[in-house]
PDB file of C-alpha atoms in Angstrom:
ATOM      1  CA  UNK A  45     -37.170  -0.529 -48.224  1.00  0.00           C
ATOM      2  CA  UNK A  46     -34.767  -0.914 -51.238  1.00  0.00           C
ATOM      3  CA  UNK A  47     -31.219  -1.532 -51.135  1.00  0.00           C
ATOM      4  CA  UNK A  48     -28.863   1.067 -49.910  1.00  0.00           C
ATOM      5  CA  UNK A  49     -24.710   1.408 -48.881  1.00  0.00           C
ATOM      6  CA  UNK A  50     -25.346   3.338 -45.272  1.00  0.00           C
ATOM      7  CA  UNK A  51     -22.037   4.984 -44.489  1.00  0.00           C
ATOM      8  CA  UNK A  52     -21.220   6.509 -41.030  1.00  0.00           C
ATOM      9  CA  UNK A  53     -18.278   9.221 -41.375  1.00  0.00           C
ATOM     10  CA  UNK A  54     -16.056   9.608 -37.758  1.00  0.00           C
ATOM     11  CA  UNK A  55     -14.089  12.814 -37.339  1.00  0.00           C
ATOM     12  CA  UNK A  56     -12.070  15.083 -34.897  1.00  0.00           C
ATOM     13  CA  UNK A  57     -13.236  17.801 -35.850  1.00  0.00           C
ATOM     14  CA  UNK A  58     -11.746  21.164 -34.383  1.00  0.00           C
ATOM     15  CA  UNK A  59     -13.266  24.756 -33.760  1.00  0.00           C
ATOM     16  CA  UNK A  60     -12.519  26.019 -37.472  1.00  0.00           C
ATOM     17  CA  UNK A  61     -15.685  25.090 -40.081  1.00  0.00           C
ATOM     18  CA  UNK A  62     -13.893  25.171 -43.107  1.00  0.00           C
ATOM     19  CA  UNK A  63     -11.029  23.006 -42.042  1.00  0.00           C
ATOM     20  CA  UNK A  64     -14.022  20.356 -41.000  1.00  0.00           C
ATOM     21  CA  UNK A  65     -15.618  20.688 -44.463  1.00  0.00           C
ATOM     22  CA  UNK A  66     -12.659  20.157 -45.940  1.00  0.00           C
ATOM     23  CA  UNK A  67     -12.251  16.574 -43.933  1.00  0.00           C
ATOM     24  CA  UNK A  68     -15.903  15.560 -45.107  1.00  0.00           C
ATOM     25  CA  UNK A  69     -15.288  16.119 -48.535  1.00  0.00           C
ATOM     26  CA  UNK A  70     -11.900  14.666 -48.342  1.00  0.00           C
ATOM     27  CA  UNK A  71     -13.847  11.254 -46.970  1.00  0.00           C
ATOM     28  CA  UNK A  72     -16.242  11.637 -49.384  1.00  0.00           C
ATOM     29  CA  UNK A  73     -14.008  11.084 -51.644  1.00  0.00           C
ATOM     30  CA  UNK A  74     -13.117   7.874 -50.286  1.00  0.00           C
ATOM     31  CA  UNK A  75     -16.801   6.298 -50.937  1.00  0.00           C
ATOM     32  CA  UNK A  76     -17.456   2.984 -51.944  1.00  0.00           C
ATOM     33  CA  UNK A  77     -18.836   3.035 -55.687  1.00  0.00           C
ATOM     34  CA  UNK A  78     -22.217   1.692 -54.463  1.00  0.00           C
ATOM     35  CA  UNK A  79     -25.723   3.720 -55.120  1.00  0.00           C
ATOM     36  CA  UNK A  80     -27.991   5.041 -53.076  1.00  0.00           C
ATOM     37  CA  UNK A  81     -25.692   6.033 -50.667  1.00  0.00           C
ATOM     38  CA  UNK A  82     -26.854   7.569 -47.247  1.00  0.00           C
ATOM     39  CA  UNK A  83     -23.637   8.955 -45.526  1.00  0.00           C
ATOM     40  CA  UNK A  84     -24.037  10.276 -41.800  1.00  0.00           C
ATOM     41  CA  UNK A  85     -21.903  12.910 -40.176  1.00  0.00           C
ATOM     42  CA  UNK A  86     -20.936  13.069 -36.418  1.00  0.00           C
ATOM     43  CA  UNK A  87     -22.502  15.562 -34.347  1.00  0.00           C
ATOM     44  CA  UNK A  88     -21.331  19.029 -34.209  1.00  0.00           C
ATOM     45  CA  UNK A  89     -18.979  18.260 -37.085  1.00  0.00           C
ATOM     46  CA  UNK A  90     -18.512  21.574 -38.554  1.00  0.00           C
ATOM     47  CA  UNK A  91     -17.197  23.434 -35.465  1.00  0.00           C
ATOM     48  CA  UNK A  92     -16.458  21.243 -32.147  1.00  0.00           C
ATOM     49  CA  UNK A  93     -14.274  21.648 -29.363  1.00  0.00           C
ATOM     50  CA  UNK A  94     -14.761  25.672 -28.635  1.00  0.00           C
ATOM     51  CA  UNK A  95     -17.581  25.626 -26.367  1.00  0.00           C
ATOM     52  CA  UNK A  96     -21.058  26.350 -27.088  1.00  0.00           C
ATOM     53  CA  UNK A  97     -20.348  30.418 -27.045  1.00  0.00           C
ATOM     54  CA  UNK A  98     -18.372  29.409 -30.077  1.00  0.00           C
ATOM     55  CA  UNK A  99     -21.024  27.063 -31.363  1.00  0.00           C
ATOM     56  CA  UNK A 100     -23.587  29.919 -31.147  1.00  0.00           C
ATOM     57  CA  UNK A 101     -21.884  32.334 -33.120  1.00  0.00           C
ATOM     58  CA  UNK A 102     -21.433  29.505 -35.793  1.00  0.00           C
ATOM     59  CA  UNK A 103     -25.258  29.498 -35.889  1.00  0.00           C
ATOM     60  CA  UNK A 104     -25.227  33.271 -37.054  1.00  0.00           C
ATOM     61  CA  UNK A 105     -23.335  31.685 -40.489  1.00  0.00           C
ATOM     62  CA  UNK A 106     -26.020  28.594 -40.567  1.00  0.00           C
ATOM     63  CA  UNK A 107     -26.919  29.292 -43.862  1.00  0.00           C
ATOM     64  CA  UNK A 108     -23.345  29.286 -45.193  1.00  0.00           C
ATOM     65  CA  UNK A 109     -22.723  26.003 -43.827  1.00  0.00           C
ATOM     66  CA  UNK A 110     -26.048  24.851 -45.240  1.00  0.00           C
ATOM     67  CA  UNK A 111     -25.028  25.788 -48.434  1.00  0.00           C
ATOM     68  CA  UNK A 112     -21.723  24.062 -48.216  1.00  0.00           C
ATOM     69  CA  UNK A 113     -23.746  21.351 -47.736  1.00  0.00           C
ATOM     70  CA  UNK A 114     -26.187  21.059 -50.435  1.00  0.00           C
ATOM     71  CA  UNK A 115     -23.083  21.571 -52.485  1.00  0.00           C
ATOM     72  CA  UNK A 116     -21.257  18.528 -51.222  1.00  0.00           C
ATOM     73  CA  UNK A 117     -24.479  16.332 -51.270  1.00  0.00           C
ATOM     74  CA  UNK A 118     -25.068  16.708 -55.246  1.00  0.00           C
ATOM     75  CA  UNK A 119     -21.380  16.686 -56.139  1.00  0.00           C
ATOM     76  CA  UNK A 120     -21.238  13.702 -54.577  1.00  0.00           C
ATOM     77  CA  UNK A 121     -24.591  12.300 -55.299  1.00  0.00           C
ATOM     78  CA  UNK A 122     -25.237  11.038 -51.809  1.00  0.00           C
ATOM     79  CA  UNK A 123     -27.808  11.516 -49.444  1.00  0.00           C
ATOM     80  CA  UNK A 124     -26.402  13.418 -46.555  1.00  0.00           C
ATOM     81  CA  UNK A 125     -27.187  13.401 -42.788  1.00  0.00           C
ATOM     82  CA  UNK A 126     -25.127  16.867 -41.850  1.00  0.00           C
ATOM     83  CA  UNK A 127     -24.745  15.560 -38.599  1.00  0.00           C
ATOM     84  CA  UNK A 128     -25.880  18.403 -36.202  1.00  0.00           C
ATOM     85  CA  UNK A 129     -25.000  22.472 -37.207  1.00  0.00           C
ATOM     86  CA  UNK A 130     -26.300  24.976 -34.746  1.00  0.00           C
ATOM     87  CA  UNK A 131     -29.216  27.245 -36.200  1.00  0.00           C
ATOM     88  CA  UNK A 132     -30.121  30.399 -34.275  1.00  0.00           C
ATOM     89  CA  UNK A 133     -32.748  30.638 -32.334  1.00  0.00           C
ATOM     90  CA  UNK A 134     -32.197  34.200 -30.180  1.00  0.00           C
ATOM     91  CA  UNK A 135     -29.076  33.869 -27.561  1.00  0.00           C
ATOM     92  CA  UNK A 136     -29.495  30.535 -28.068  1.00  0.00           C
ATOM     93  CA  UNK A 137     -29.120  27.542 -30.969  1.00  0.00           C
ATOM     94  CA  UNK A 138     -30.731  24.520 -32.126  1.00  0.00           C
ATOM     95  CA  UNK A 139     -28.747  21.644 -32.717  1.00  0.00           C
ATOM     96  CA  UNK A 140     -30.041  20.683 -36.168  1.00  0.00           C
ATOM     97  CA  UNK A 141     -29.493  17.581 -38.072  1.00  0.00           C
ATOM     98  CA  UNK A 142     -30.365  18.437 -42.084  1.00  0.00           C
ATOM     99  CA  UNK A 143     -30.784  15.608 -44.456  1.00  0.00           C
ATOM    100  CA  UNK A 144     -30.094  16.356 -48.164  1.00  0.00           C
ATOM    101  CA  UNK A 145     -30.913  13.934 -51.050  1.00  0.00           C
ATOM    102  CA  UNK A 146     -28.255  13.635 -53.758  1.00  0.00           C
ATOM    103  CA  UNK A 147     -29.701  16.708 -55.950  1.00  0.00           C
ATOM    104  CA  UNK A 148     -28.716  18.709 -53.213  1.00  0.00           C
ATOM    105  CA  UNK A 149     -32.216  19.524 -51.659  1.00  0.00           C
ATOM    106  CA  UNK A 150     -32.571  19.441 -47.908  1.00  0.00           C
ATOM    107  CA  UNK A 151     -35.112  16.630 -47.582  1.00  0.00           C
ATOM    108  CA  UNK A 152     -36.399  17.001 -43.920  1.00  0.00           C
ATOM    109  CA  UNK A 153     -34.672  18.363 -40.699  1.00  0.00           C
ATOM    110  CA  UNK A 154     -34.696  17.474 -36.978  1.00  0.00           C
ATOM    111  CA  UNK A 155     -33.888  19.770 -33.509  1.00  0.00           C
ATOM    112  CA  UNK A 156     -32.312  17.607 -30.869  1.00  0.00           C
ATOM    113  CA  UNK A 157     -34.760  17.233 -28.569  1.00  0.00           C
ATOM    114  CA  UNK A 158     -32.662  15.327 -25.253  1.00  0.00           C
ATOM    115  CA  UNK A 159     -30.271  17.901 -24.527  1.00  0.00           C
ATOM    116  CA  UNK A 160     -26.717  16.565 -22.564  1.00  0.00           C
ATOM    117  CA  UNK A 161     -26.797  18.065 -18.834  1.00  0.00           C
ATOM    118  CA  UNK A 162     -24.941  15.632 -17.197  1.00  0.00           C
ATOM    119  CA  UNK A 163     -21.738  14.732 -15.264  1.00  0.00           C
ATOM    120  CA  UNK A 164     -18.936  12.547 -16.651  1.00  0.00           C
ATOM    121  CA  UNK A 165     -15.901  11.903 -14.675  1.00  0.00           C
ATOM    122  CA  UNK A 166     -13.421  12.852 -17.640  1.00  0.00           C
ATOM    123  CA  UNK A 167     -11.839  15.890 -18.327  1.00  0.00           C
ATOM    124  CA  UNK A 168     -14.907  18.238 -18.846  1.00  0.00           C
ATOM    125  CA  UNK A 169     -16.551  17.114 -15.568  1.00  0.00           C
ATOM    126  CA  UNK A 170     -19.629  18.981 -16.418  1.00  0.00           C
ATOM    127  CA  UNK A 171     -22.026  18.697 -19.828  1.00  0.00           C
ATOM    128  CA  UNK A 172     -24.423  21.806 -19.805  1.00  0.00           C
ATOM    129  CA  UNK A 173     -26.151  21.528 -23.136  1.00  0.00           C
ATOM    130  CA  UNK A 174     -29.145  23.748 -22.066  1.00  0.00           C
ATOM    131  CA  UNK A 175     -27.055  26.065 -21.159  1.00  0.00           C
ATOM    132  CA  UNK A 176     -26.669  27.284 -25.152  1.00  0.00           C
ATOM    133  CA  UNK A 177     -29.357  25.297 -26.653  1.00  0.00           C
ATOM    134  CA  UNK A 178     -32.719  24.797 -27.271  1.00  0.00           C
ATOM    135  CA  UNK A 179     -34.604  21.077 -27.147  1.00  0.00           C
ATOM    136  CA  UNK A 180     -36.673  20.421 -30.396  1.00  0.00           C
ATOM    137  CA  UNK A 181     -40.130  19.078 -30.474  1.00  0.00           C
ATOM    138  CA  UNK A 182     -40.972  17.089 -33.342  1.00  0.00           C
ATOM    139  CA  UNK A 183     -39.979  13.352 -34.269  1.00  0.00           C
ATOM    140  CA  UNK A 184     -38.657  13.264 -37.981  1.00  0.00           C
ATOM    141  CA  UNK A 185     -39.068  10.355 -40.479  1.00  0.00           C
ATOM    142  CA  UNK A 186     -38.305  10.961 -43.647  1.00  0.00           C
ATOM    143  CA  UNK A 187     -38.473   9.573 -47.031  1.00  0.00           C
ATOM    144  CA  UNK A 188     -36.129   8.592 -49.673  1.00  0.00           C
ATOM    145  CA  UNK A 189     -35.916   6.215 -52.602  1.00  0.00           C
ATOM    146  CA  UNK A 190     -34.818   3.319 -50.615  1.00  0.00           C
ATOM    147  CA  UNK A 191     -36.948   3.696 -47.418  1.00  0.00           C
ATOM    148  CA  UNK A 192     -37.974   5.566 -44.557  1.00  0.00           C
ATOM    149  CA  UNK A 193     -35.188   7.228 -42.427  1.00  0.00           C
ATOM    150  CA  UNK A 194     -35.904   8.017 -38.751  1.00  0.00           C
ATOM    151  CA  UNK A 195     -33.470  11.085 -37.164  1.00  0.00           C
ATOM    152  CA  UNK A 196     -31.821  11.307 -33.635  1.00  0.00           C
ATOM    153  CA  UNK A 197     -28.941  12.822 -32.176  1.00  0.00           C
ATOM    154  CA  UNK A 198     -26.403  11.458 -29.470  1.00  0.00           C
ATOM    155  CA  UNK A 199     -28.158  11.350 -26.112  1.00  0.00           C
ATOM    156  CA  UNK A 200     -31.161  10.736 -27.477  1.00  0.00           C
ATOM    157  CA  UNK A 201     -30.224   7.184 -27.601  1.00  0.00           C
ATOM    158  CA  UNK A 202     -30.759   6.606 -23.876  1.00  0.00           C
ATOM    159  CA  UNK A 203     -34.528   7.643 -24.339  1.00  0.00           C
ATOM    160  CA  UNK A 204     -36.025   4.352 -26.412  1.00  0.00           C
ATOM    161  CA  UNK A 205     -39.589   6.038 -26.764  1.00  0.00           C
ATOM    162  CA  UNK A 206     -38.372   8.266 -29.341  1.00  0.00           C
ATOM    163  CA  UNK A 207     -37.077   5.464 -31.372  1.00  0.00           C
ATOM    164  CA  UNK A 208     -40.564   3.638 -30.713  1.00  0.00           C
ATOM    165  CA  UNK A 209     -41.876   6.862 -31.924  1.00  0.00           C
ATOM    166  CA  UNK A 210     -39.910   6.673 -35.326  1.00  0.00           C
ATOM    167  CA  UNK A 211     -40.676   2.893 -36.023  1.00  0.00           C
ATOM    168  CA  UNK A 212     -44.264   4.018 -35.551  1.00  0.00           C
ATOM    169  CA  UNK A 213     -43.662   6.043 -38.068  1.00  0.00           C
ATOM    170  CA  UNK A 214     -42.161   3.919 -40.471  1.00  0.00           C
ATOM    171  CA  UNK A 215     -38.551   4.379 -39.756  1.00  0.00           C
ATOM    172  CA  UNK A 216     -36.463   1.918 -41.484  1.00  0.00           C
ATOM    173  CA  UNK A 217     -33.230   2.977 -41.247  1.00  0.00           C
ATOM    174  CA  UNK A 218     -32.363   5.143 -37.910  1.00  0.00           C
ATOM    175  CA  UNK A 219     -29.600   8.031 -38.048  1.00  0.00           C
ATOM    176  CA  UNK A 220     -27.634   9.056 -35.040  1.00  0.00           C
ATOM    177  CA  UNK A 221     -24.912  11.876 -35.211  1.00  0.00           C
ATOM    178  CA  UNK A 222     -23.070  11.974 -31.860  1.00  0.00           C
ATOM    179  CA  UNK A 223     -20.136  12.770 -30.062  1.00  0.00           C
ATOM    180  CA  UNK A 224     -19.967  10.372 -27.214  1.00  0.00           C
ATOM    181  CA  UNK A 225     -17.022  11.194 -24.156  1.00  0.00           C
ATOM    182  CA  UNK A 226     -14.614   8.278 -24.121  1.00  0.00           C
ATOM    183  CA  UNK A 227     -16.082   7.657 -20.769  1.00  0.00           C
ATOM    184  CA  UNK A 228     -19.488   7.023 -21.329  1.00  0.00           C
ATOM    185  CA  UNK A 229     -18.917   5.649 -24.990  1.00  0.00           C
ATOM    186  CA  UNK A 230     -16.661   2.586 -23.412  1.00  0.00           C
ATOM    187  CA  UNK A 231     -19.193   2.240 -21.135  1.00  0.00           C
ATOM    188  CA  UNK A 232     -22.965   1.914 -22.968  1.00  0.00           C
ATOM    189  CA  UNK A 233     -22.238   2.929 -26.345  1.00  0.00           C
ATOM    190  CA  UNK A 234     -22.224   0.026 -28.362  1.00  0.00           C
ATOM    191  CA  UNK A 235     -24.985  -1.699 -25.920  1.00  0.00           C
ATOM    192  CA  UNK A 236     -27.586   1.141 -26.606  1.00  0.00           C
ATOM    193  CA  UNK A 237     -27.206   1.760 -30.165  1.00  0.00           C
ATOM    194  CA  UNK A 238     -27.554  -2.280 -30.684  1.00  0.00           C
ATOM    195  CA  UNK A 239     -30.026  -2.152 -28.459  1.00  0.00           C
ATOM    196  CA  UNK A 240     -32.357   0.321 -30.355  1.00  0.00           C
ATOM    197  CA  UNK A 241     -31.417  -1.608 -33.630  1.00  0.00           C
ATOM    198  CA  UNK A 242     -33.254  -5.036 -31.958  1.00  0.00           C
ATOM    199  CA  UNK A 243     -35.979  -3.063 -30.487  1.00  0.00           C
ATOM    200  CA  UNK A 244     -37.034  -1.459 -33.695  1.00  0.00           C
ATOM    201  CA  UNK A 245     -35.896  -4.055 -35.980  1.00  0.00           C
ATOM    202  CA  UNK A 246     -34.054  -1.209 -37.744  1.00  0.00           C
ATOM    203  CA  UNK A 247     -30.781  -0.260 -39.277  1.00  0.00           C
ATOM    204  CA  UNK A 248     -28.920   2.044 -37.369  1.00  0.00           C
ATOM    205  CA  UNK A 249     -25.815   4.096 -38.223  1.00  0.00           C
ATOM    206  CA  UNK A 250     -23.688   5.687 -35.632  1.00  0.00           C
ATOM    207  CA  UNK A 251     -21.516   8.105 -36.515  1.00  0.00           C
ATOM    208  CA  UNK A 252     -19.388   9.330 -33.915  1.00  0.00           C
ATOM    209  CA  UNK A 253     -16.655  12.021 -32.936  1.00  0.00           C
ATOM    210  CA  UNK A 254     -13.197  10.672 -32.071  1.00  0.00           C
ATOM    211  CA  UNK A 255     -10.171  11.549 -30.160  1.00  0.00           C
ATOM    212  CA  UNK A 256      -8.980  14.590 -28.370  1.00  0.00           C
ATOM    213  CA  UNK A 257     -10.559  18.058 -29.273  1.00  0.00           C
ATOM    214  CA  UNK A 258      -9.126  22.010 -28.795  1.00  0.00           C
ATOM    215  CA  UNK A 259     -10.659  22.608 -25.450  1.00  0.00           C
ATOM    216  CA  UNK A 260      -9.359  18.723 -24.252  1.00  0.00           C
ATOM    217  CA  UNK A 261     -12.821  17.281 -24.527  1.00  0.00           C
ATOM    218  CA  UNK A 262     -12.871  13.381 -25.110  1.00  0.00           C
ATOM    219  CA  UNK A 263     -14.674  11.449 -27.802  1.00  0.00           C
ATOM    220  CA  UNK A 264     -15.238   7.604 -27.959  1.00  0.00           C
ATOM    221  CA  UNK A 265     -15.382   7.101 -31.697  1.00  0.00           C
ATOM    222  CA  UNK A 266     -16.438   3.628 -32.326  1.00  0.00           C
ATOM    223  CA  UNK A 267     -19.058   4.525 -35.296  1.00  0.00           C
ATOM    224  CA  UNK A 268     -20.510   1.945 -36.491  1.00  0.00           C
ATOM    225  CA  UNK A 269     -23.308   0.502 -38.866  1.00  0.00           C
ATOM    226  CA  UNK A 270     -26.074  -1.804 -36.838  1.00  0.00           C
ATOM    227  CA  UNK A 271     -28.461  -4.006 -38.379  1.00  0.00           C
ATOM    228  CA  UNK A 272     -31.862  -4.742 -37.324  1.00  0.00           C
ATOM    229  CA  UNK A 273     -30.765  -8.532 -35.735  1.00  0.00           C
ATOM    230  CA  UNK A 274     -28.370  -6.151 -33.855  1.00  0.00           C
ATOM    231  CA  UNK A 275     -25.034  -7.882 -35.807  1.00  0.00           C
ATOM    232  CA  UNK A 276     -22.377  -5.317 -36.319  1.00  0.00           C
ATOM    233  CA  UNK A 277     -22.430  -4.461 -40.155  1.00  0.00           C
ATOM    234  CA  UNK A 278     -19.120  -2.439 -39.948  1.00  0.00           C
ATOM    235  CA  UNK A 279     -17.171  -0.712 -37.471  1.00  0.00           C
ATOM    236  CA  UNK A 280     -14.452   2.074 -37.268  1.00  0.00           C
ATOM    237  CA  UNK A 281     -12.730   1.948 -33.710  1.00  0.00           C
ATOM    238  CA  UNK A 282     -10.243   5.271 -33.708  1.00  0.00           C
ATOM    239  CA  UNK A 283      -9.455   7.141 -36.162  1.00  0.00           C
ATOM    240  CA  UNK A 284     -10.842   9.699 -38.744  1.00  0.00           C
ATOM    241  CA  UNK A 285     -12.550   7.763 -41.558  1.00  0.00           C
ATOM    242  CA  UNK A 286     -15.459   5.864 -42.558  1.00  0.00           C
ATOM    243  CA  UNK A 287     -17.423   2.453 -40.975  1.00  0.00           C
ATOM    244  CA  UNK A 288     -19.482   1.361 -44.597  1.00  0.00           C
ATOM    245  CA  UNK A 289     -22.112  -1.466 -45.151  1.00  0.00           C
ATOM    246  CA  UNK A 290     -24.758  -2.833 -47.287  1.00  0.00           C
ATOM    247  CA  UNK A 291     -28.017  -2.562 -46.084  1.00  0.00           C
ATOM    248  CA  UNK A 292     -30.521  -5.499 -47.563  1.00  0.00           C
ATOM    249  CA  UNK A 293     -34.437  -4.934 -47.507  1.00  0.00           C
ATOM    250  CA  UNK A 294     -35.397  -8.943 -47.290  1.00  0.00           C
ATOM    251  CA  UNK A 295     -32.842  -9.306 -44.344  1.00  0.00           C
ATOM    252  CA  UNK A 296     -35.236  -6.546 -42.761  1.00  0.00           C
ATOM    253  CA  UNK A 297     -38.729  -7.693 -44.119  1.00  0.00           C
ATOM    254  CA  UNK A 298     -37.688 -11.434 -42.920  1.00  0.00           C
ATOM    255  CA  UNK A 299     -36.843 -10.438 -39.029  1.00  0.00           C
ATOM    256  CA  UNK A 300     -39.969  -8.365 -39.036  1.00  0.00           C
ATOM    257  CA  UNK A 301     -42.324 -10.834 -40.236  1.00  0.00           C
ATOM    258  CA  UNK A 302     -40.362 -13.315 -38.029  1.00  0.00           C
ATOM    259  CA  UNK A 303     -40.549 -11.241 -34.826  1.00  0.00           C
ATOM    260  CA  UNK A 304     -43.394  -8.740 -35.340  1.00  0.00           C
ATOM    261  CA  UNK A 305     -42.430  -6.734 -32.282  1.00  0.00           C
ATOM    262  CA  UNK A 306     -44.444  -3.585 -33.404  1.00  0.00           C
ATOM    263  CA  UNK A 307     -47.671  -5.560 -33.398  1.00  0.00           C
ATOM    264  CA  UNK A 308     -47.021  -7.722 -30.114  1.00  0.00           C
ATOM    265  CA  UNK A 309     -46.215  -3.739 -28.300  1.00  0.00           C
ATOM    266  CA  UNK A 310     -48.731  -3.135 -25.148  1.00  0.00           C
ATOM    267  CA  UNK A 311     -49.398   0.739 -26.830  1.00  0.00           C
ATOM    268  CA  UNK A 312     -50.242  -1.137 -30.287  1.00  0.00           C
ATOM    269  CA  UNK A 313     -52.399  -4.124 -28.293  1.00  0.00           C
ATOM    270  CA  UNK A 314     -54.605  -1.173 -26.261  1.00  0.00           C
ATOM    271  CA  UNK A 315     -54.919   1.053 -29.445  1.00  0.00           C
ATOM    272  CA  UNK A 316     -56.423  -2.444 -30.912  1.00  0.00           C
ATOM    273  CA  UNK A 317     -58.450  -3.099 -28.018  1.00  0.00           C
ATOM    274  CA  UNK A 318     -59.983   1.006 -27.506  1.00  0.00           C
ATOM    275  CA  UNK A 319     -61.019   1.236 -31.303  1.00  0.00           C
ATOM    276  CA  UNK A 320     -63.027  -2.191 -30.685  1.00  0.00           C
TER     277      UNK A 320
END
């Protein structure tokens, strides 16, 4: 891993997709002057707060917003995590996290593969995810010049065995678009997506939704930068804006030599022990 300013973006965004691109450019504009830069968007960040009817018929324009996106990446020179966009896949979507690299090229992309069916005592009562969209399949590391960069989405942060998965597969630095209700976010956010940053020994940026949405849906904000002792880098409560820090490579290479968690793990111990 080389050095690198990790950036997590928080937004309220709102049904309309151009009004939302027009926010992330407006914050990318507000940058530090630091390169590489690896900026993360929340989930659902281009159109949020309609339903998923209205989130599928985004999905029909994917390749607009795609564009849009490759655009903003290489004006900016930044690599970009486009949080999730939904991508068609028949009468239903895939929520799809891109990442471009700074010349504008998408550099790797991941389906969410934990989909949200749950109930929340909040306004929405009811999270059908399913309902609308598809759960990937594949686990998604990819490379850059400063390291290797693991993607999730949101709820996948309950499910540690995907973030195992990543570190296995040299994850350095761990992504995670979401939009987490104000409920559950003030209960476990901040504990999980520490968590996962001490269980890896990873960085992990968080970028979040925030506020009140069009169809009265409730994010926790909170987006934050997590480093892989689990200290809180930087952190952007409420609010529209952006939580940056400075990620160092010997911080990481010293905890992992220190604690060498990946080796001590009972799957790595019997994969030792079975090729013996």
């Amino acid at each position: 891993m080389k050095a690198v300013q990790l950036t997590a973006m928080q937004l309220n965004s709102q049904p309309q997709p151009q009004e939302n691109l027009k926010k992330v450019e407006h914050w990318l504009q507000q940058l530090p002057d630091q390169q590489p830069q690896l900026v993360v968007l929340p989930e659902a960040f281009s159109c949020f707060g309609a339903g998923d009817k209205a989130q599928w018929q985004q999905s029909q324009n994917a390749e607009q917003t795609h564009q849009a996106l490759t655009e903003l990446a290489r004006k900016y020179r930044v690599y970009l995590c486009a949080g999730t966009v939904p991508t068609p896949n028949g009468d239903k979507f895939y929520a799809t996290s891109w990442l471009f690299g700074p010349d504008g090229k998408e550099l790797g992309n991941y389906q969410k593969i934990h989909l949200f069916d749950v109930d929340v005592a909040d306004n929405t009562k009811q999270y059908r995810e399913s309902a609308w969209a598809t759960p990937g399949q594949n686990v998604v590391v990819v490379d850059t010049e400063f390291g290797r960069v693991g993607l999730a989405v949101c709820y996948d942060v309950r499910f540690p065995e995907l973030f195992r998965l990543l570190r296995q597969q040299g994850a350095e630095i761990i992504v995670l678009p979401s939009a987490f209700t104000q409920v559950t976010g003030a209960a476990h956010w901040q504990t999980l997506v520490t968590a996962r940053a001490i269980e890896q020994q990873v960085y992990v940026v968080a970028a979040g939704q925030v506020g009140t949405h069009a169809n009265g849906r409730q994010t926790y904000g909170h987006s934050m930068v997590i480093d892989p002792w689990g200290r809180n880098l930087a952190e952007l409560a409420d609010g529209e804006g952006l939580a940056s820090a400075f990620a160092e490579p010997e911080q990481l290479a010293e905890i992992r030599n220190n604690i060498p968690v990946a080796d001590h793990n009972v799957w790595s111990i019997k994969r030792k022990y079975d090729s013996n």
